[in-house]
Amino acid sequence: MILQKKKTFNDFAAAKGLRSTRQRDVILDMFLSTHQHVSVEDLYLKVKASHPGIGYATVYRTLKLFAESGLAREILLHDGQTRYEHVLAGEHHDHLVCTGCSAIIEFEDATIEKLQEEIALRHGFQIRSHKMEIYGLCADCSAKGQA
Amino acid sequence: MILQKKKTFNDFAAAKGLRSTRQRDVILDMFLSTHQHVSVEDLYLKVKASHPGIGYATVYRTLKLFAESGLAREILLHDGQTRYEHVLAGEHHDHLVCTGCSAIIEFEDATIEKLQEEIALRHGFQIRSHKMEIYGLCADCSAKGQA
DNA sequence: GTTTGAATGAAAATGAATATCAAAAGCACA
DNA sequence: TGTGCTTTTGATATTCATTTTCATTCAAAC
């Protein structure tokens, strides 16, 4: 699966005539080894730990490339930092975001996806991607709120 | 309806012990007279036209208050500017965002809302609000793309 | 009116993201 | 394996939205 993703990016890079560099390999490895929703800062620190030479700007640039290649997706939450999440082929997952503890729970619902397509059709709209976030309190936080 | 909204905010202000000021009245009027998705910049310019004395920071602060009061909601698109939209009581509307011409089409779907509630329930999650954006090409842009 | 603390406006500060540019590195070709 | 050309990089400066600061103004309770 990781190999498949590397291939996705390499194909994209080849098609765009991008050069293959050590830095991009490292950042790709690191990105693939993370869990969901890495901020640029997060990834930069992770990268710097083992490769101190790699700069901030390169991480920014490279993550934008990942997004362009379809490997990653930018998510805007409300903390002013762009985060990147993995795009698993053909899979859309959406988020429950806890406003108490900032926990993010992922979910997926095929019916909602279907309905989205219907809505798009009704408006003559061609879907490229979508994003859904539900804000509220997670089970823990709403339990704490009661106590 | 506009009166109802003013009341919403005034109630909120009263409950929070906020003072009623000329600036907030003006900004509220201006906000209510806009259509969807005003950026702070937009509203600031609109306000400044008739009330040159009112400052940038006040518009920022006031819009945040509107959001807190439930009157408005922050939307993050991908252009680096926070926008505010009207929250109509009890109504959730979501967006089709055209990546070609930046047009925003609104829609509403009761079934999706229901499904969201089910999903939240399944995770013990209490919904406060939600946001759904579908990205792609609007009818015009995809027609142009063909041509 | 006086008093008191919140609200304002102008300007400075912050912070994420992007641009700049000289130096380094990839890649095609000899 | 070098040569030349172009992309990429890293450090830094810059931009731009948003937030903070702080002295002044103003709302509202007494």
Short mmCIF file of C-alpha atoms (C1' of nucleotides) in Angstrom, two decimals:
data_model
loop_
_atom_site.label_atom_id
_atom_site.label_comp_id
_atom_site.label_asym_id
_atom_site.label_seq_id
_atom_site.Cartn_x
_atom_site.Cartn_y
_atom_site.Cartn_z
CA MET A 1 0.00 0.00 0.00
CA ILE A 2 2.84 2.33 0.84
CA LEU A 3 4.54 1.22 -2.34
CA GLN A 4 1.39 1.97 -4.27
CA LYS A 5 1.39 5.48 -2.87
CA LYS A 6 4.99 6.05 -3.70
CA LYS A 7 4.20 4.96 -7.19
CA THR A 8 1.30 7.42 -7.34
CA PHE A 9 3.63 10.22 -6.48
CA ASN A 10 6.44 9.07 -8.73
CA ASP A 11 4.07 8.80 -11.66
CA PHE A 12 2.83 12.29 -10.97
CA ALA A 13 6.37 13.60 -10.69
CA ALA A 14 7.37 11.91 -13.93
CA ALA A 15 4.33 13.27 -15.75
CA LYS A 16 5.13 16.76 -14.52
CA GLY A 17 8.81 16.44 -15.34
CA LEU A 18 9.84 16.89 -11.72
CA ARG A 19 13.24 15.70 -10.63
CA SER A 20 13.57 13.04 -8.00
CA THR A 21 15.39 14.33 -4.99
CA ARG A 22 16.55 12.90 -1.70
CA GLN A 23 14.48 15.50 0.18
CA ARG A 24 11.23 14.59 -1.48
CA ASP A 25 11.86 10.90 -0.84
CA VAL A 26 12.47 11.56 2.82
CA ILE A 27 9.42 13.79 3.20
CA LEU A 28 7.26 11.27 1.39
CA ASP A 29 8.43 8.46 3.66
CA MET A 30 7.78 10.57 6.71
CA PHE A 31 4.37 11.64 5.51
CA LEU A 32 3.37 8.07 4.78
CA SER A 33 4.48 7.02 8.23
CA THR A 34 2.24 9.54 9.96
CA HIS A 35 -1.31 9.15 11.00
CA GLN A 36 -4.02 11.50 9.88
CA HIS A 37 -3.93 15.27 9.90
CA VAL A 38 -0.34 16.32 10.07
CA SER A 39 0.32 20.01 10.17
CA VAL A 40 3.30 21.29 8.21
CA GLU A 41 4.99 22.16 11.47
CA ASP A 42 4.47 18.61 12.76
CA LEU A 43 5.94 17.05 9.70
CA TYR A 44 8.79 19.52 9.56
CA LEU A 45 9.83 18.64 13.10
CA LYS A 46 9.56 14.95 12.36
CA VAL A 47 11.70 15.34 9.28
CA LYS A 48 14.23 17.55 10.98
CA ALA A 49 14.82 14.98 13.70
CA SER A 50 16.50 12.58 11.30
CA HIS A 51 17.43 15.00 8.51
CA PRO A 52 18.37 18.31 10.05
CA GLY A 53 19.39 19.75 6.72
CA ILE A 54 15.91 19.83 5.24
CA GLY A 55 14.31 23.25 5.41
CA TYR A 56 10.92 24.55 6.26
CA ALA A 57 10.11 25.81 2.80
CA THR A 58 10.87 22.46 1.27
CA VAL A 59 8.36 20.75 3.50
CA TYR A 60 5.72 23.29 2.50
CA ARG A 61 6.49 22.93 -1.16
CA THR A 62 6.54 19.17 -1.00
CA LEU A 63 3.26 18.86 0.82
CA LYS A 64 1.62 21.05 -1.79
CA LEU A 65 2.96 18.66 -4.40
CA PHE A 66 1.49 15.71 -2.54
CA ALA A 67 -1.87 17.43 -2.56
CA GLU A 68 -1.55 18.16 -6.25
CA SER A 69 -0.63 14.57 -6.95
CA GLY A 70 -3.76 13.34 -5.25
CA LEU A 71 -1.80 11.66 -2.48
CA ALA A 72 -2.82 14.08 0.23
CA ARG A 73 -5.57 16.60 0.87
CA GLU A 74 -5.46 19.92 2.64
CA ILE A 75 -7.83 20.35 5.56
CA LEU A 76 -8.64 23.65 7.16
CA LEU A 77 -9.70 23.41 10.75
CA HIS A 78 -10.18 26.42 12.97
CA ASP A 79 -6.74 26.69 14.46
CA GLY A 80 -5.16 28.59 11.61
CA GLN A 81 -2.90 25.75 10.53
CA THR A 82 -3.34 23.84 7.33
CA ARG A 83 -3.19 20.13 7.87
CA TYR A 84 -2.68 17.34 5.42
CA GLU A 85 -4.35 14.00 5.47
CA HIS A 86 -3.86 10.86 3.45
CA VAL A 87 -6.12 10.23 0.53
CA LEU A 88 -6.84 6.55 0.28
CA ALA A 89 -7.78 5.63 -3.24
CA GLY A 90 -11.48 5.98 -3.79
CA GLU A 91 -12.15 6.53 -0.13
CA HIS A 92 -13.67 9.63 1.34
CA HIS A 93 -13.73 9.95 5.01
CA ASP A 94 -15.17 12.77 6.96
CA HIS A 95 -14.64 14.10 10.42
CA LEU A 96 -16.26 14.56 13.76
CA VAL A 97 -14.29 17.34 15.40
CA CYS A 98 -14.58 17.73 19.15
CA THR A 99 -14.63 21.37 20.16
CA GLY A 100 -13.76 20.34 23.72
CA CYS A 101 -10.55 18.38 23.33
CA SER A 102 -9.84 18.76 19.60
CA ALA A 103 -10.11 15.03 19.05
CA ILE A 104 -10.89 14.05 15.49
CA ILE A 105 -12.98 10.99 14.79
CA GLU A 106 -13.23 9.76 11.25
CA PHE A 107 -16.20 8.21 9.62
CA GLU A 108 -17.47 7.20 6.28
CA ASP A 109 -20.97 6.90 4.99
CA ALA A 110 -21.77 5.57 1.57
CA THR A 111 -25.31 6.88 1.67
CA ILE A 112 -24.14 10.41 2.22
CA GLU A 113 -21.75 10.04 -0.70
CA LYS A 114 -24.62 8.93 -2.90
CA LEU A 115 -26.74 11.86 -1.83
CA GLN A 116 -23.92 14.23 -2.60
CA GLU A 117 -23.76 12.88 -6.11
CA GLU A 118 -27.47 13.36 -6.54
CA ILE A 119 -27.28 16.92 -5.33
CA ALA A 120 -24.38 17.67 -7.63
CA LEU A 121 -26.25 16.18 -10.56
CA ARG A 122 -29.25 18.33 -9.78
CA HIS A 123 -27.04 21.43 -10.05
CA GLY A 124 -25.08 20.27 -13.09
CA PHE A 125 -22.03 20.16 -10.87
CA GLN A 126 -19.05 17.86 -11.36
CA ILE A 127 -17.64 16.65 -8.05
CA ARG A 128 -13.91 16.61 -7.61
CA SER A 129 -13.74 16.19 -3.88
CA HIS A 130 -15.60 17.10 -0.78
CA LYS A 131 -15.21 17.79 2.83
CA MET A 132 -17.54 17.35 5.71
CA GLU A 133 -16.91 18.26 9.28
CA ILE A 134 -19.28 17.90 12.16
CA TYR A 135 -18.46 19.97 15.20
CA GLY A 136 -19.55 19.24 18.71
CA LEU A 137 -18.55 17.38 21.86
CA CYS A 138 -17.13 13.89 21.86
CA ALA A 139 -18.43 11.29 24.30
CA ASP A 140 -15.68 12.01 26.86
CA CYS A 141 -16.11 15.74 26.80
CA SER A 142 -19.86 15.68 27.02
CA ALA A 143 -19.57 13.26 29.97
CA LYS A 144 -17.17 15.68 31.67
CA GLY A 145 -19.54 18.53 30.92
CA GLN A 146 -22.27 16.72 32.87
CA ALA A 147 -20.12 16.10 35.93
CA MET B 1 -36.61 38.44 10.16
CA ILE B 2 -33.94 41.08 10.40
CA LEU B 3 -35.50 42.20 13.64
CA GLN B 4 -35.43 38.64 14.88
CA LYS B 5 -31.72 38.48 14.18
CA LYS B 6 -31.03 41.74 15.90
CA LYS B 7 -32.85 40.35 18.87
CA THR B 8 -30.71 37.20 18.76
CA PHE B 9 -27.62 39.29 19.01
CA ASN B 10 -28.97 41.69 21.59
CA ASP B 11 -30.03 38.80 23.78
CA PHE B 12 -26.60 37.31 23.47
CA ALA B 13 -24.97 40.63 24.25
CA ALA B 14 -27.19 41.13 27.27
CA ALA B 15 -26.47 37.63 28.56
CA LYS B 16 -22.77 38.22 28.20
CA GLY B 17 -22.93 41.64 29.77
CA LEU B 18 -21.69 43.38 26.64
CA ARG B 19 -22.35 47.03 26.16
CA SER B 20 -24.40 48.24 23.26
CA THR B 21 -22.35 50.46 21.04
CA ARG B 22 -22.97 52.48 17.89
CA GLN B 23 -20.23 50.52 16.08
CA ARG B 24 -21.75 47.16 16.76
CA ASP B 25 -25.14 48.39 15.64
CA VAL B 26 -23.70 49.66 12.39
CA ILE B 27 -21.72 46.51 11.72
CA LEU B 28 -24.71 44.34 12.51
CA ASP B 29 -26.91 46.33 10.10
CA MET B 30 -24.28 46.06 7.39
CA PHE B 31 -23.77 42.39 7.96
CA LEU B 32 -27.49 41.71 7.80
CA SER B 33 -27.73 43.64 4.56
CA THR B 34 -25.11 41.51 2.83
CA HIS B 35 -25.62 38.33 0.96
CA GLN B 36 -23.79 35.16 1.83
CA HIS B 37 -20.08 34.78 2.50
CA VAL B 38 -18.71 38.15 3.34
CA SER B 39 -15.03 38.35 4.02
CA VAL B 40 -13.93 40.66 6.80
CA GLU B 41 -12.29 42.87 4.21
CA ASP B 42 -15.54 43.11 2.25
CA LEU B 43 -17.54 44.08 5.26
CA TYR B 44 -14.90 46.50 6.50
CA LEU B 45 -14.96 48.38 3.18
CA LYS B 46 -18.74 48.43 3.17
CA VAL B 47 -18.78 49.78 6.70
CA LYS B 48 -16.07 52.32 6.05
CA ALA B 49 -17.97 53.80 3.13
CA SER B 50 -20.63 55.22 5.39
CA HIS B 51 -18.76 55.21 8.69
CA PRO B 52 -15.12 56.01 8.04
CA GLY B 53 -14.33 56.12 11.72
CA ILE B 54 -14.86 52.43 12.34
CA GLY B 55 -11.63 50.47 12.46
CA TYR B 56 -10.48 47.20 11.07
CA ALA B 57 -10.03 45.54 14.42
CA THR B 58 -13.55 46.39 15.47
CA VAL B 59 -14.98 44.65 12.44
CA TYR B 60 -12.90 41.57 13.22
CA ARG B 61 -13.91 41.59 16.84
CA THR B 62 -17.55 42.14 16.04
CA LEU B 63 -17.77 39.38 13.47
CA LYS B 64 -16.29 36.99 15.98
CA LEU B 65 -19.02 38.02 18.36
CA PHE B 66 -21.64 37.36 15.72
CA ALA B 67 -20.24 33.89 15.26
CA GLU B 68 -20.27 33.32 18.99
CA SER B 69 -23.83 34.53 19.25
CA GLY B 70 -24.96 32.02 16.67
CA LEU B 71 -25.88 34.71 14.18
CA ALA B 72 -23.04 33.99 11.79
CA ARG B 73 -20.71 31.16 11.01
CA GLU B 74 -17.09 31.21 9.93
CA ILE B 75 -16.30 29.46 6.68
CA LEU B 76 -12.80 28.57 5.62
CA LEU B 77 -12.34 28.26 1.91
CA HIS B 78 -8.98 27.86 0.29
CA ASP B 79 -8.17 31.48 -0.43
CA GLY B 80 -6.74 32.35 2.94
CA GLN B 81 -9.59 34.60 3.97
CA THR B 82 -12.13 33.78 6.59
CA ARG B 83 -15.65 34.46 5.45
CA TYR B 84 -18.83 34.80 7.43
CA GLU B 85 -22.23 33.61 6.43
CA HIS B 86 -25.64 34.08 7.92
CA VAL B 87 -27.03 31.36 10.09
CA LEU B 88 -30.74 31.12 9.53
CA ALA B 89 -32.41 29.66 12.59
CA GLY B 90 -32.57 25.92 12.41
CA GLU B 91 -31.34 25.85 8.86
CA HIS B 92 -28.14 24.23 7.76
CA HIS B 93 -27.05 24.84 4.29
CA ASP B 94 -24.03 23.44 2.65
CA HIS B 95 -21.97 24.45 -0.32
CA LEU B 96 -20.99 23.41 -3.78
CA VAL B 97 -17.79 25.33 -4.43
CA CYS B 98 -16.66 25.70 -8.03
CA THR B 99 -12.91 25.39 -8.34
CA GLY B 100 -13.12 27.03 -11.76
CA CYS B 101 -14.87 30.33 -11.10
CA SER B 102 -15.20 30.27 -7.28
CA ALA B 103 -18.98 30.35 -7.51
CA ILE B 104 -20.70 29.05 -4.43
CA ILE B 105 -24.00 27.25 -4.74
CA GLU B 106 -25.93 26.50 -1.62
CA PHE B 107 -28.02 23.48 -0.94
CA GLU B 108 -29.79 21.75 1.84
CA ASP B 109 -30.61 18.14 2.31
CA ALA B 110 -32.67 16.89 5.18
CA THR B 111 -31.65 13.28 4.62
CA ILE B 112 -28.00 14.11 4.98
CA GLU B 113 -28.76 15.96 8.19
CA LYS B 114 -30.52 12.88 9.53
CA LEU B 115 -27.61 10.67 8.60
CA GLN B 116 -25.24 13.00 10.34
CA GLU B 117 -27.25 12.69 13.50
CA GLU B 118 -27.16 8.92 13.27
CA ILE B 119 -23.42 8.91 12.79
CA ALA B 120 -22.93 11.24 15.72
CA LEU B 121 -25.12 9.06 17.89
CA ARG B 122 -23.12 6.01 16.94
CA HIS B 123 -19.97 7.74 18.22
CA GLY B 124 -21.57 9.24 21.32
CA PHE B 125 -20.97 12.63 19.77
CA GLN B 126 -23.09 15.73 20.42
CA ILE B 127 -23.49 17.85 17.31
CA ARG B 128 -23.14 21.59 17.61
CA SER B 129 -22.77 22.48 13.99
CA HIS B 130 -21.42 21.12 10.81
CA LYS B 131 -19.97 22.08 7.52
CA MET B 132 -20.02 20.37 4.21
CA GLU B 133 -18.34 21.55 1.08
CA ILE B 134 -18.31 19.80 -2.23
CA TYR B 135 -15.59 20.92 -4.61
CA GLY B 136 -15.67 20.59 -8.36
CA LEU B 137 -16.79 22.36 -11.50
CA CYS B 138 -20.08 24.15 -11.87
CA ALA B 139 -22.22 23.63 -14.96
CA ASP B 140 -20.78 26.69 -16.72
CA CYS B 141 -17.18 25.83 -16.07
CA SER B 142 -17.49 22.22 -17.06
CA ALA B 143 -19.23 23.33 -20.28
CA LYS B 144 -16.32 25.70 -20.96
CA GLY B 145 -13.91 22.91 -20.20
CA GLN B 146 -15.49 20.82 -22.97
CA ALA B 147 -15.34 23.58 -25.54
"C1'" DG C 1 -22.18 64.78 36.75
"C1'" DT C 2 -18.87 61.44 38.33
"C1'" DT C 3 -16.88 57.14 38.22
"C1'" DT C 4 -15.51 52.76 36.35
"C1'" DG C 5 -14.60 49.35 33.28
"C1'" DA C 6 -15.58 47.84 28.66
"C1'" DA C 7 -15.03 49.10 23.75
"C1'" DT C 8 -12.65 51.39 20.23
"C1'" DG C 9 -9.01 52.80 16.78
"C1'" DA C 10 -4.38 53.12 15.30
"C1'" DA C 11 -0.47 50.96 15.18
"C1'" DA C 12 2.52 47.27 16.32
"C1'" DA C 13 2.99 42.35 16.73
"C1'" DT C 14 2.20 37.73 15.45
"C1'" DG C 15 2.31 33.77 12.69
"C1'" DA C 16 1.36 30.91 8.71
"C1'" DA C 17 2.49 30.76 4.09
"C1'" DT C 18 5.05 32.35 0.04
"C1'" DA C 19 8.67 34.56 -2.59
"C1'" DT C 20 13.54 35.48 -3.38
"C1'" DC C 21 17.96 34.20 -4.67
"C1'" DA C 22 22.53 32.27 -4.40
"C1'" DA C 23 24.32 27.78 -3.91
"C1'" DA C 24 23.70 22.83 -4.58
"C1'" DA C 25 22.14 18.96 -7.06
"C1'" DG C 26 19.74 16.28 -10.85
"C1'" DC C 27 19.87 14.96 -15.49
"C1'" DA C 28 20.99 14.81 -20.48
"C1'" DC C 29 24.60 14.65 -23.43
"C1'" DA C 30 29.17 14.26 -25.03
"C1'" DT D 1 33.39 10.88 -16.01
"C1'" DG D 2 33.07 15.77 -16.96
"C1'" DT D 3 30.13 19.80 -18.92
"C1'" DG D 4 26.36 22.68 -19.18
"C1'" DC D 5 21.74 23.72 -18.24
"C1'" DT D 6 17.75 23.77 -15.24
"C1'" DT D 7 15.39 22.52 -11.25
"C1'" DT D 8 15.46 22.27 -6.38
"C1'" DT D 9 16.89 23.58 -2.06
"C1'" DG D 10 17.71 26.24 2.30
"C1'" DA D 11 18.07 30.47 4.60
"C1'" DT D 12 16.01 34.47 4.85
"C1'" DA D 13 13.03 38.13 3.80
"C1'" DT D 14 8.41 39.23 2.70
"C1'" DT D 15 3.54 39.18 2.52
"C1'" DC D 16 -0.82 39.27 4.29
"C1'" DA D 17 -4.65 37.97 7.38
"C1'" DT D 18 -5.54 38.19 11.99
"C1'" DT D 19 -4.60 39.42 16.85
"C1'" DT D 20 -2.77 42.12 20.45
"C1'" DT D 21 -1.57 46.32 22.71
"C1'" DC D 22 -2.60 50.43 24.84
"C1'" DA D 23 -4.05 55.08 25.35
"C1'" DT D 24 -8.38 57.22 24.60
"C1'" DT D 25 -13.33 57.27 24.30
"C1'" DC D 26 -17.70 56.09 25.72
"C1'" DA D 27 -21.73 53.37 27.94
"C1'" DA D 28 -24.09 52.90 31.85
"C1'" DA D 29 -24.55 52.41 36.97
"C1'" DC D 30 -24.49 55.37 40.95
#
